[in-house]
Coordinates of C-alpha atoms and ligand atoms in Angstrom, one line a residue:
M1 CA 166.4 49.6 179.7
P2 CA 164.1 47.5 177.2
V3 CA 160.9 49.4 177.9
F4 CA 158.1 46.2 178.5
R5 CA 155.3 45.8 176.1
A6 CA 152.2 43.6 177.4
P7 CA 151.5 40.9 174.7
R8 CA 149.1 42.2 173.3
D9 CA 150.8 45.3 172.5
R10 CA 153.6 43.7 171.3
A11 CA 154.2 43.9 167.0
I12 CA 153.3 41.1 164.5
A13 CA 156.8 40.8 162.6
V14 CA 157.1 39.4 158.9
F15 CA 159.6 39.1 157.1
D16 CA 160.1 38.0 152.8
S17 CA 163.1 37.8 150.6
G18 CA 162.2 40.7 148.9
V19 CA 159.3 42.8 148.3
G20 CA 157.1 40.8 147.3
G21 CA 155.8 39.7 150.8
L22 CA 154.2 43.0 150.7
T23 CA 151.4 40.9 149.5
V24 CA 150.9 39.2 152.6
L25 CA 151.4 42.4 154.6
A26 CA 148.4 44.0 152.6
A27 CA 146.3 40.8 154.0
L28 CA 147.1 41.1 157.2
R29 CA 146.2 44.8 157.5
R30 CA 143.2 44.2 155.7
R31 CA 142.4 41.1 158.6
M32 CA 144.0 42.9 161.5
P33 CA 143.7 46.9 161.3
R34 CA 145.2 47.5 164.6
E35 CA 148.1 45.5 165.2
E36 CA 151.3 46.8 164.5
L37 CA 153.2 45.4 161.6
V38 CA 156.8 45.3 161.5
Y39 CA 158.1 44.1 158.0
L40 CA 161.9 43.1 157.1
G41 CA 162.3 42.6 153.4
D42 CA 165.4 41.2 152.8
T43 CA 166.5 42.8 149.0
A44 CA 170.4 42.6 149.1
R45 CA 169.7 39.2 148.8
V46 CA 166.8 38.5 147.0
P47 CA 166.3 35.9 145.2
Y48 CA 166.0 33.0 147.6
G49 CA 164.1 30.7 145.2
T50 CA 167.0 29.5 143.4
R51 CA 169.0 28.8 146.1
S52 CA 170.2 25.8 148.3
P53 CA 167.8 25.1 151.7
Q54 CA 171.6 25.4 153.8
V55 CA 171.6 29.3 152.5
I56 CA 168.0 29.9 153.0
T57 CA 167.7 28.8 156.1
R58 CA 171.0 30.9 157.3
Y59 CA 169.6 34.0 155.7
A60 CA 166.0 33.1 157.3
M61 CA 167.6 33.1 160.5
N62 CA 169.8 36.1 160.4
N63 CA 165.8 37.8 159.4
A64 CA 164.0 36.2 162.1
R65 CA 167.3 37.3 164.3
F66 CA 166.5 41.1 163.6
L67 CA 162.9 40.9 163.8
G68 CA 163.4 39.4 167.7
S69 CA 164.8 42.9 168.6
F70 CA 161.2 43.9 168.4
D71 CA 159.9 41.5 171.1
P72 CA 157.5 40.5 168.3
K73 CA 154.6 38.3 169.7
L74 CA 154.3 36.2 166.1
L75 CA 156.2 35.8 163.4
V76 CA 155.1 35.6 160.0
V77 CA 156.7 34.1 157.5
A78 CA 155.8 35.7 154.2
C79 CA 158.3 34.4 151.9
N80 CA 157.0 30.7 150.2
T81 CA 160.3 29.5 149.9
V82 CA 161.7 29.8 152.7
S83 CA 157.9 28.3 154.8
A84 CA 159.0 25.5 152.1
V85 CA 162.3 25.0 153.4
A86 CA 162.7 26.7 156.7
L87 CA 160.3 26.8 158.7
P88 CA 160.9 23.8 161.2
A89 CA 164.4 25.3 161.4
L90 CA 162.9 28.4 162.7
S91 CA 160.1 27.1 164.8
A92 CA 163.2 25.2 166.9
A93 CA 165.2 28.0 167.2
L94 CA 162.6 30.6 168.3
S95 CA 160.3 31.0 171.1
V96 CA 158.1 33.5 169.0
P97 CA 155.4 31.1 167.3
V98 CA 155.9 30.7 163.4
L99 CA 153.5 31.2 161.0
G100 CA 154.7 30.3 157.2
V101 CA 151.9 30.3 154.0
V102 CA 152.3 27.1 153.2
E103 CA 149.8 25.4 155.7
P104 CA 147.5 28.1 155.3
G105 CA 147.8 28.2 151.6
A106 CA 147.7 24.5 151.1
A107 CA 144.1 24.5 153.5
A108 CA 142.6 27.0 151.7
A109 CA 143.5 24.9 147.9
A110 CA 142.2 21.6 150.0
R111 CA 138.6 23.5 150.5
V112 CA 137.8 23.9 146.7
Q113 CA 139.8 21.8 144.7
R114 CA 137.6 18.8 142.9
G115 CA 140.3 16.3 142.9
H116 CA 143.5 17.5 141.0
V117 CA 145.7 20.5 142.6
G118 CA 148.3 22.2 140.9
V119 CA 151.0 24.0 142.6
I120 CA 153.7 26.6 141.2
G121 CA 156.4 28.4 143.0
T122 CA 160.0 28.5 142.9
S123 CA 162.6 26.4 142.3
G124 CA 163.2 26.1 145.9
T125 CA 159.9 25.8 146.7
V126 CA 158.8 23.3 144.5
R127 CA 161.9 21.5 144.7
S128 CA 161.4 20.8 148.6
G129 CA 157.9 19.1 148.3
A130 CA 156.3 21.1 151.1
Y131 CA 153.2 21.9 149.1
Q132 CA 152.8 18.3 148.0
A133 CA 152.9 17.3 151.4
A134 CA 150.7 19.4 153.3
L135 CA 148.2 18.8 150.6
A136 CA 148.8 14.9 150.5
R137 CA 147.6 15.5 154.5
L138 CA 144.9 17.7 154.2
C139 CA 143.0 16.2 150.9
P140 CA 144.3 12.7 150.7
G141 CA 142.3 11.8 148.0
A142 CA 143.3 14.3 145.5
R143 CA 146.4 14.4 143.1
V144 CA 148.6 16.7 143.0
S145 CA 151.2 18.4 140.6
A146 CA 153.7 21.0 140.8
A147 CA 155.5 22.8 138.4
A148 CA 158.2 26.1 139.0
C149 CA 158.2 28.7 137.2
P150 CA 161.4 30.5 137.8
L151 CA 160.5 33.5 135.2
F152 CA 157.8 35.1 137.0
V153 CA 159.4 36.2 139.5
P154 CA 161.3 38.4 137.6
L155 CA 158.6 39.5 135.4
A156 CA 156.6 40.7 138.2
E157 CA 160.0 42.7 139.4
E158 CA 160.1 44.2 136.1
G159 CA 156.6 45.7 135.9
W160 CA 155.8 43.1 133.2
T161 CA 152.7 41.7 134.4
E162 CA 150.4 42.1 130.8
G163 CA 151.3 41.5 127.5
D164 CA 152.7 38.7 125.2
V165 CA 156.0 38.3 127.3
P166 CA 153.9 37.2 130.7
R167 CA 151.2 35.4 128.5
E168 CA 153.7 33.5 126.6
A169 CA 156.0 32.3 130.2
A170 CA 152.6 31.9 131.8
H171 CA 151.9 29.3 128.9
R172 CA 154.8 27.5 128.4
Y173 CA 154.6 26.9 132.8
L174 CA 151.1 25.6 132.9
D175 CA 150.1 24.2 129.4
G176 CA 151.6 20.4 131.7
L177 CA 149.5 21.2 134.4
V178 CA 146.3 22.5 132.5
A179 CA 146.6 19.1 130.2
A180 CA 146.9 17.0 132.9
G181 CA 143.5 18.3 134.7
I182 CA 143.8 20.4 137.1
D183 CA 141.2 22.2 138.4
T184 CA 142.8 24.4 141.5
L185 CA 145.9 26.2 140.9
L186 CA 148.1 27.2 143.9
L187 CA 149.7 30.1 143.9
G188 CA 152.9 29.4 145.3
C189 CA 154.7 32.7 145.6
T190 CA 154.9 36.4 147.0
H191 CA 155.1 37.2 143.4
Y192 CA 152.3 35.6 141.2
P193 CA 149.4 37.4 143.1
L194 CA 150.9 40.3 140.5
L195 CA 150.9 37.7 137.2
R196 CA 147.2 36.9 138.2
G197 CA 145.9 37.9 134.9
P198 CA 148.1 36.0 132.4
I199 CA 148.2 33.0 135.0
A200 CA 144.2 32.9 134.9
A201 CA 143.9 33.6 131.2
A202 CA 146.7 30.3 130.9
A203 CA 144.9 27.9 133.5
G204 CA 141.2 28.7 132.1
P205 CA 138.2 29.5 133.3
G206 CA 138.0 25.8 135.0
V207 CA 140.9 26.3 137.2
Q208 CA 140.3 28.0 140.2
L209 CA 143.3 30.4 141.7
V210 CA 144.2 30.6 145.0
D211 CA 146.6 32.4 147.2
S212 CA 148.7 31.7 150.6
A213 CA 147.9 35.7 151.5
D214 CA 144.4 35.7 153.0
S215 CA 144.5 32.7 154.1
T216 CA 147.6 33.0 155.7
A217 CA 146.3 36.4 157.4
E218 CA 143.3 34.7 158.3
A219 CA 145.8 32.0 160.1
A220 CA 147.7 35.0 161.8
A221 CA 144.5 36.8 163.3
A222 CA 143.2 33.1 164.4
L223 CA 146.4 32.5 165.6
I224 CA 146.5 35.9 167.9
R225 CA 142.9 35.4 169.3
E226 CA 143.3 31.8 170.8
R227 CA 146.2 32.8 172.4
G228 CA 144.2 36.2 173.8
V229 CA 146.8 38.7 172.4
A230 CA 145.1 40.2 170.0
R231 CA 145.2 44.2 170.0
E232 CA 142.2 46.0 171.9
T233 CA 143.2 49.1 171.6
E234 CA 140.9 52.0 169.2
G235 CA 142.5 53.6 166.3
A236 CA 144.4 51.9 163.7
G237 CA 147.3 50.0 163.8
S238 CA 151.5 51.0 162.8
E239 CA 153.4 49.5 160.2
R240 CA 157.2 49.6 159.8
L241 CA 159.0 48.9 156.8
F242 CA 162.7 47.5 156.7
V243 CA 165.1 46.2 153.6
T244 CA 168.3 45.6 154.3
D245 CA 169.5 47.4 150.2
L246 CA 167.2 50.2 148.4
A247 CA 167.7 50.0 144.9
E248 CA 166.2 52.1 142.3
G249 CA 162.5 52.1 141.8
F250 CA 161.9 50.5 145.5
G251 CA 158.8 52.7 145.8
P252 CA 156.6 51.9 142.9
L253 CA 157.3 48.6 143.2
A254 CA 156.3 48.3 146.8
R255 CA 153.4 49.8 145.4
A256 CA 152.4 47.2 143.3
F257 CA 152.9 44.9 146.0
L258 CA 151.2 46.8 148.6
G259 CA 148.5 48.2 146.5
R260 CA 148.8 51.2 148.0
P261 CA 152.0 53.9 148.9
A262 CA 154.3 51.6 151.3
P263 CA 155.9 53.1 154.5
E264 CA 159.4 54.8 154.2
P265 CA 161.6 52.1 154.4
V266 CA 164.5 51.9 156.7
V267 CA 167.8 50.4 155.7
V268 CA 169.6 47.9 158.2
D269 CA 172.8 46.0 157.6
I270 CA 171.7 42.0 159.6
S271 CA 174.6 40.2 158.6
Ligands
DGL1 N1 159.5 35.6 147.9 C1 160.0 34.3 147.1 C2 158.8 33.1 147.6 O1 157.8 33.7 148.0 C3 159.9 35.1 146.2 C4 160.9 35.6 145.5 C5 162.3 34.9 145.8 O2 163.1 34.0 145.4 O3 162.9 35.0 146.6 O4 158.7 32.1 147.3

C-alpha cells in the first residue's frame, strides 16, 4: 500500500534529457537545502535538441510518468528543449504543478537587458520560438536575436570547455549576435554554463550572460512557498538520481555538471 506523505514532505521531481540538468539540480539544492529532490536523466535517449516536437513530447511524457510514481509536489523540467517544446502538453496532462526553465530564464534576461537580448540554445529550442515569445511578452520594447549552437552540447559532454576548439565554435555561433549589437545573452541550454568561459570571451565584456538555472530554482522555491508546501523539517534534504542508461564516464561528467560528486545513479527502464 502506498505510504501517505503530507504534501510538504513530498519530493520535488526534476528531469532532463541527460546529465545537463544537474546544473538545475545544483541550483535547486542551493536554494532549497531541506527538500527531497528526485532527478531523472534520460541518458539513453539524449540528445533531445535535434529531435522533432512530437518525439520530444513523447519522451517528456515518459519521463513525467516515471517521476509521477514518486507522487511529487512539483515537477521541474530542467531541459530547455522540453520546456520550449512540450510544457503546455505536460501541464495539460499532469495534475502536479510543472515548472520549466524558459519562463524564469526569460524573466531573468528581461530584468537586465538594455534593449537587445541574444538567445542561444539547441535547434529544437530556437526553432520553437518559446524564448523569443516569452521575451516579447516580458520586455516588449526589446529586440531579440536567437542562434542555435548545436556543437556546444557535445563539446560540454566531452569536457572540451577550454582551448581553441570551443573558442572557435563560440566565435562562429556568436559573432553574428555580437555584430547585431546584443547587450544580454541568455544561455538557453543546460550544457552552456560549462562553456561559460569561451562564450563570455566571444560575447565580449559589454554583454551580460544570463543562465536559467538560478532563476528557475528561485521560481521553484517561490512556488512551493506560495502553495504552503515548502519542507519545514530540520536537517539536510536528500537526493536520488535515476538514469535510463549508464554510459562509461558518467561519474566525472555528472560531477562536472553538478559541481560536486553526484549520488550513486540507479538505472531504470521507462519505455
Ligand atoms: N538538455 C538539453 C537542453 O537544455 C540539451 C541536451 C539535449 O539536446 O538533449 O536543451
